[in-house]
Amino acid sequence: MYYTDCPLSLPSPFHQLSLSAPSFSLLPTLSLSLSVYVCMCVFSPSPECRDLIGSGSDRKPNALVQVAVIDPREQYLVSHACTEIVEGSRDPLFLTGVTFPPEYPASPETLVKLTVYDVRDKARDNVSKPLRGEGSSFLGSVTFSVSDLLRSKDDQLTLNLRSSDGVLAVGTVLVSRVNMGEMEEGDMDHITADVQQAQKVRACVCVCVRPSCSKAQRYLEFIPINLHTQRMRVTCPRQTDAFYDVITVGAPAAHFQGFKGGGLQRLLSRHEAEKKSTAYQCIYYSPEHTAKAQEVLHSVGHLQPLISGLADQLLQAAQQHSMAGLREALKNLAGKTEQFVHALKDELVKSALLALHAAQPGYGHSHQDHPSPSQRGQQEDGQAPLKRQDSIPCHKEYDEEEWDRVWADVAKSLNCVIAMVDKLQEQEPINNNQEQPIPKQVLADVITSHNPEGDWREQLCPLVVRLKECVAEVVVRARRAMTFVLLQEAACSIPQGLFLKQRRDVVFSQALAALACGFVMRLYAGMEDKGFLRQLHLVGLVAQFESLLSTYSEEIGMLEDMEVGISDLHRVAFKITLAKTDNPCDLQPVVIGRRDHYTVEVPLPQLAFQTLPHEIKEGKALQVYPVLFNVGINEQQTIADRFGDISLQERINQRNFEILDSYYKSLSLPCFQTQTDLKDLLETLGQNVVTKKRKNVEILWLAGTICRRLNGIRFTSCKSAKDRTSMSVTLEQCALLRDEHQLNKDYFIRALDCMRREGCRIENVQKNIKCRKYAFNMLQLMAFPKIYRPPEGTYGKVDS
């Protein structure tokens, strides 16, 4: 079995080299690599290796293999990379992979030198570059060329590991090649061009990355922090290749604005409470009311012109004496009008009209039985009370039933139009082609009618005009009422409301960018899965965010921001469109809409678009169901568990479990109903979210497993998606290898340490802070669950 771990955005069309340093033969090959640009060199087991001799007579060596590259044109040796240390074994198995990036262009003449050391001082910082006398001792080396490997039988080379004098054989090295795509020896000429293209892609990707050290930069606050994608590919000769995508992103939060007063969840609750107080001279409307007001405004603005256009089509069909056209136009007109009436069937419109009338100057003035305090003072002083200015009218009492009448007039007008069309149809003679006798009564009605057949339009026109007038009157009143609601919300919100809206936009923007990235990745990965595509347009996808934030200090504010931002993603839908061209610029997702609803349009190349189900190609909105689960694991969470408040975490997990469970119950697809273990996983997760247990990371494991079983999109986050996130991602990948690909449990921890020491995650750290160290110290790690602790030498005090 071969495992590769690479940035998903980069092409990987080249060979993978699997180099077996001194190792043993009891397990299938497990190889770990960083990324794929040109080729990969990965250490794997060799059945030829036995009895590696250590530096002491009885002592078993702590083996490490250093890889160096020799450019035959330049004739100098470049130390490139090394494996992990395998302690106390004469038959060590190396799991760490080594990547040759574009600065080492592949050619048949390229030489690779493997040097084996016995590391005596593991604590030294220069273990990655061992030299004789500096904490390690030389055991042996071997050199081979790329051309030797390309021409080898069965894509393998068996080489002898030699002592420093080149005489004594101290072991055997098996070098093998694993294809990462089909490529023949003659294709070597194309490597240079492919490498240049890979470099261009990598440069394009890196420009868009917001590193974790830029959290406090305001001009970047709408951009997600350290958004990173990678794909794990598992290859086994006897099984189909498997792929697992990983998306990590820093917690969507307003890092620049800070968390002194808490995050969005707390700030919004406080703001709503303040708006209800008497300190505000306005009418309080809840967020649900303002959302409904926006929905009503959108509906009437959209439906009124449609109704008007359909009414004109009805008159045109009447003028053409087309009964079929008349019935079709009436059907469409009736449908849109009923939709219009239903949109306004809400008590909010009626109550807002009354509130608007009461808020106008002069309302109720003539009904005052008692003068105001100022008027009484004027009367006591012998002064006549001041009169209102003539420009302010005194309104009559509002008729609360008026809106019901105006609203009902639309339906009545439509019924009149329907009745007239029915009458015209009764007057229409039967088609001559049917050769049936025409009833005498029908002929008599047609002849005696005071309106001849040519006056269909004249009979319908007054009724249609009346319908338009009723619709227009309703629209005017509804717009006034709903605008009044929004103005009240705005009046109560200034200036704090504007600040909160801007903060919410910042958080939502970061979450939306991550979601769009994940959706596109999941879509491309499932293009050939008909069951997935059917699920996509029938139900939608779950988007599960895993968070490792603590519920202490400023991370509480981050979690409160993140909770609101993830929840707001329910307003997002996706739509698949046909790209204009296959140019990468024309394949970028586009966001359209407004705050109450967004649509992300995802263009696909023509060949991919044609394979989609009809419903998706027709532009059906594809829904996502965002859920968030959080379990803090660091030393701050220890403080919160013992002395603080963890109710926020408990509420988030319980609420989002209900959303996930509801989504599962909405799935009626057979492929999910037959998975009894999926139901069991959900029940176990439900039990865990209500269990009082400190740092219950099983919640995260269960939620992640359920999400993958449901074909969902997975995200992992912490403050910067760099340190704690790396521990979680590598643990998840090793668990997948163990559970799905029979990774021997005896090598689970070894593989886990290798992924954390070498691989995409430590490269991600380097990309963010220009240092290959996780930002942990020993005291912090003592509070971590053991399975989340990195290996020695990979962490330290750094500026993150």
Tab-separated table of N, CA and C in Angstrom, residues 11 13-14 37-38 105-106 187-200:
chain	number	residue	atom	x	y	z
A	11	PRO	N	-0.690	19.763	-10.223
A	11	PRO	CA	-0.803	18.561	-11.040
A	11	PRO	C	0.168	17.488	-10.570
A	13	PRO	N	1.254	14.375	-12.645
A	13	PRO	CA	1.222	13.412	-13.734
A	13	PRO	C	2.470	12.557	-13.829
A	14	PHE	N	3.376	12.622	-12.836
A	14	PHE	CA	4.676	12.009	-13.007
A	14	PHE	C	4.842	10.744	-12.179
A	37	TYR	N	5.225	17.314	-7.620
A	37	TYR	CA	5.509	18.279	-8.686
A	37	TYR	C	6.108	17.541	-9.882
A	38	VAL	N	7.255	16.910	-9.668
A	38	VAL	CA	7.907	16.163	-10.741
A	38	VAL	C	7.870	14.672	-10.439
A	105	PRO	N	15.276	19.416	-11.352
A	105	PRO	CA	14.637	18.888	-12.562
A	105	PRO	C	15.073	17.461	-12.836
A	106	ALA	N	14.087	16.617	-13.105
A	106	ALA	CA	14.378	15.211	-13.327
A	106	ALA	C	14.995	15.000	-14.699
A	187	ASP	N	8.642	9.857	-22.458
A	187	ASP	CA	7.985	11.085	-21.999
A	187	ASP	C	8.875	11.953	-21.145
A	188	MET	N	10.078	11.509	-20.869
A	188	MET	CA	10.984	12.302	-20.046
A	188	MET	C	11.257	13.662	-20.664
A	189	ASP	N	11.148	13.755	-22.005
A	189	ASP	CA	11.411	15.030	-22.667
A	189	ASP	C	10.399	16.088	-22.259
A	190	HIS	N	9.251	15.651	-21.812
A	190	HIS	CA	8.198	16.613	-21.482
A	190	HIS	C	8.239	17.066	-20.033
A	191	ILE	N	9.145	16.528	-19.256
A	191	ILE	CA	9.166	16.836	-17.826
A	191	ILE	C	9.425	18.314	-17.589
A	192	THR	N	10.382	18.879	-18.309
A	192	THR	CA	10.735	20.285	-18.069
A	192	THR	C	9.543	21.193	-18.281
A	193	ALA	N	8.822	20.977	-19.384
A	193	ALA	CA	7.650	21.812	-19.657
A	193	ALA	C	6.584	21.617	-18.591
A	194	ASP	N	6.381	20.360	-18.174
A	194	ASP	CA	5.382	20.095	-17.140
A	194	ASP	C	5.768	20.728	-15.812
A	195	VAL	N	7.056	20.715	-15.513
A	195	VAL	CA	7.516	21.324	-14.274
A	195	VAL	C	7.249	22.825	-14.291
A	196	GLN	N	7.523	23.464	-15.431
A	196	GLN	CA	7.273	24.897	-15.526
A	196	GLN	C	5.791	25.201	-15.316
A	197	GLN	N	4.931	24.362	-15.900
A	197	GLN	CA	3.500	24.560	-15.712
A	197	GLN	C	3.115	24.374	-14.256
A	198	ALA	N	3.686	23.360	-13.592
A	198	ALA	CA	3.394	23.133	-12.175
A	198	ALA	C	3.836	24.317	-11.335
A	199	GLN	N	4.987	24.895	-11.682
A	199	GLN	CA	5.475	26.052	-10.939
A	199	GLN	C	4.525	27.235	-11.102
A	200	LYS	N	3.985	27.400	-12.302
A	200	LYS	CA	3.049	28.499	-12.535
A	200	LYS	C	1.794	28.319	-11.693
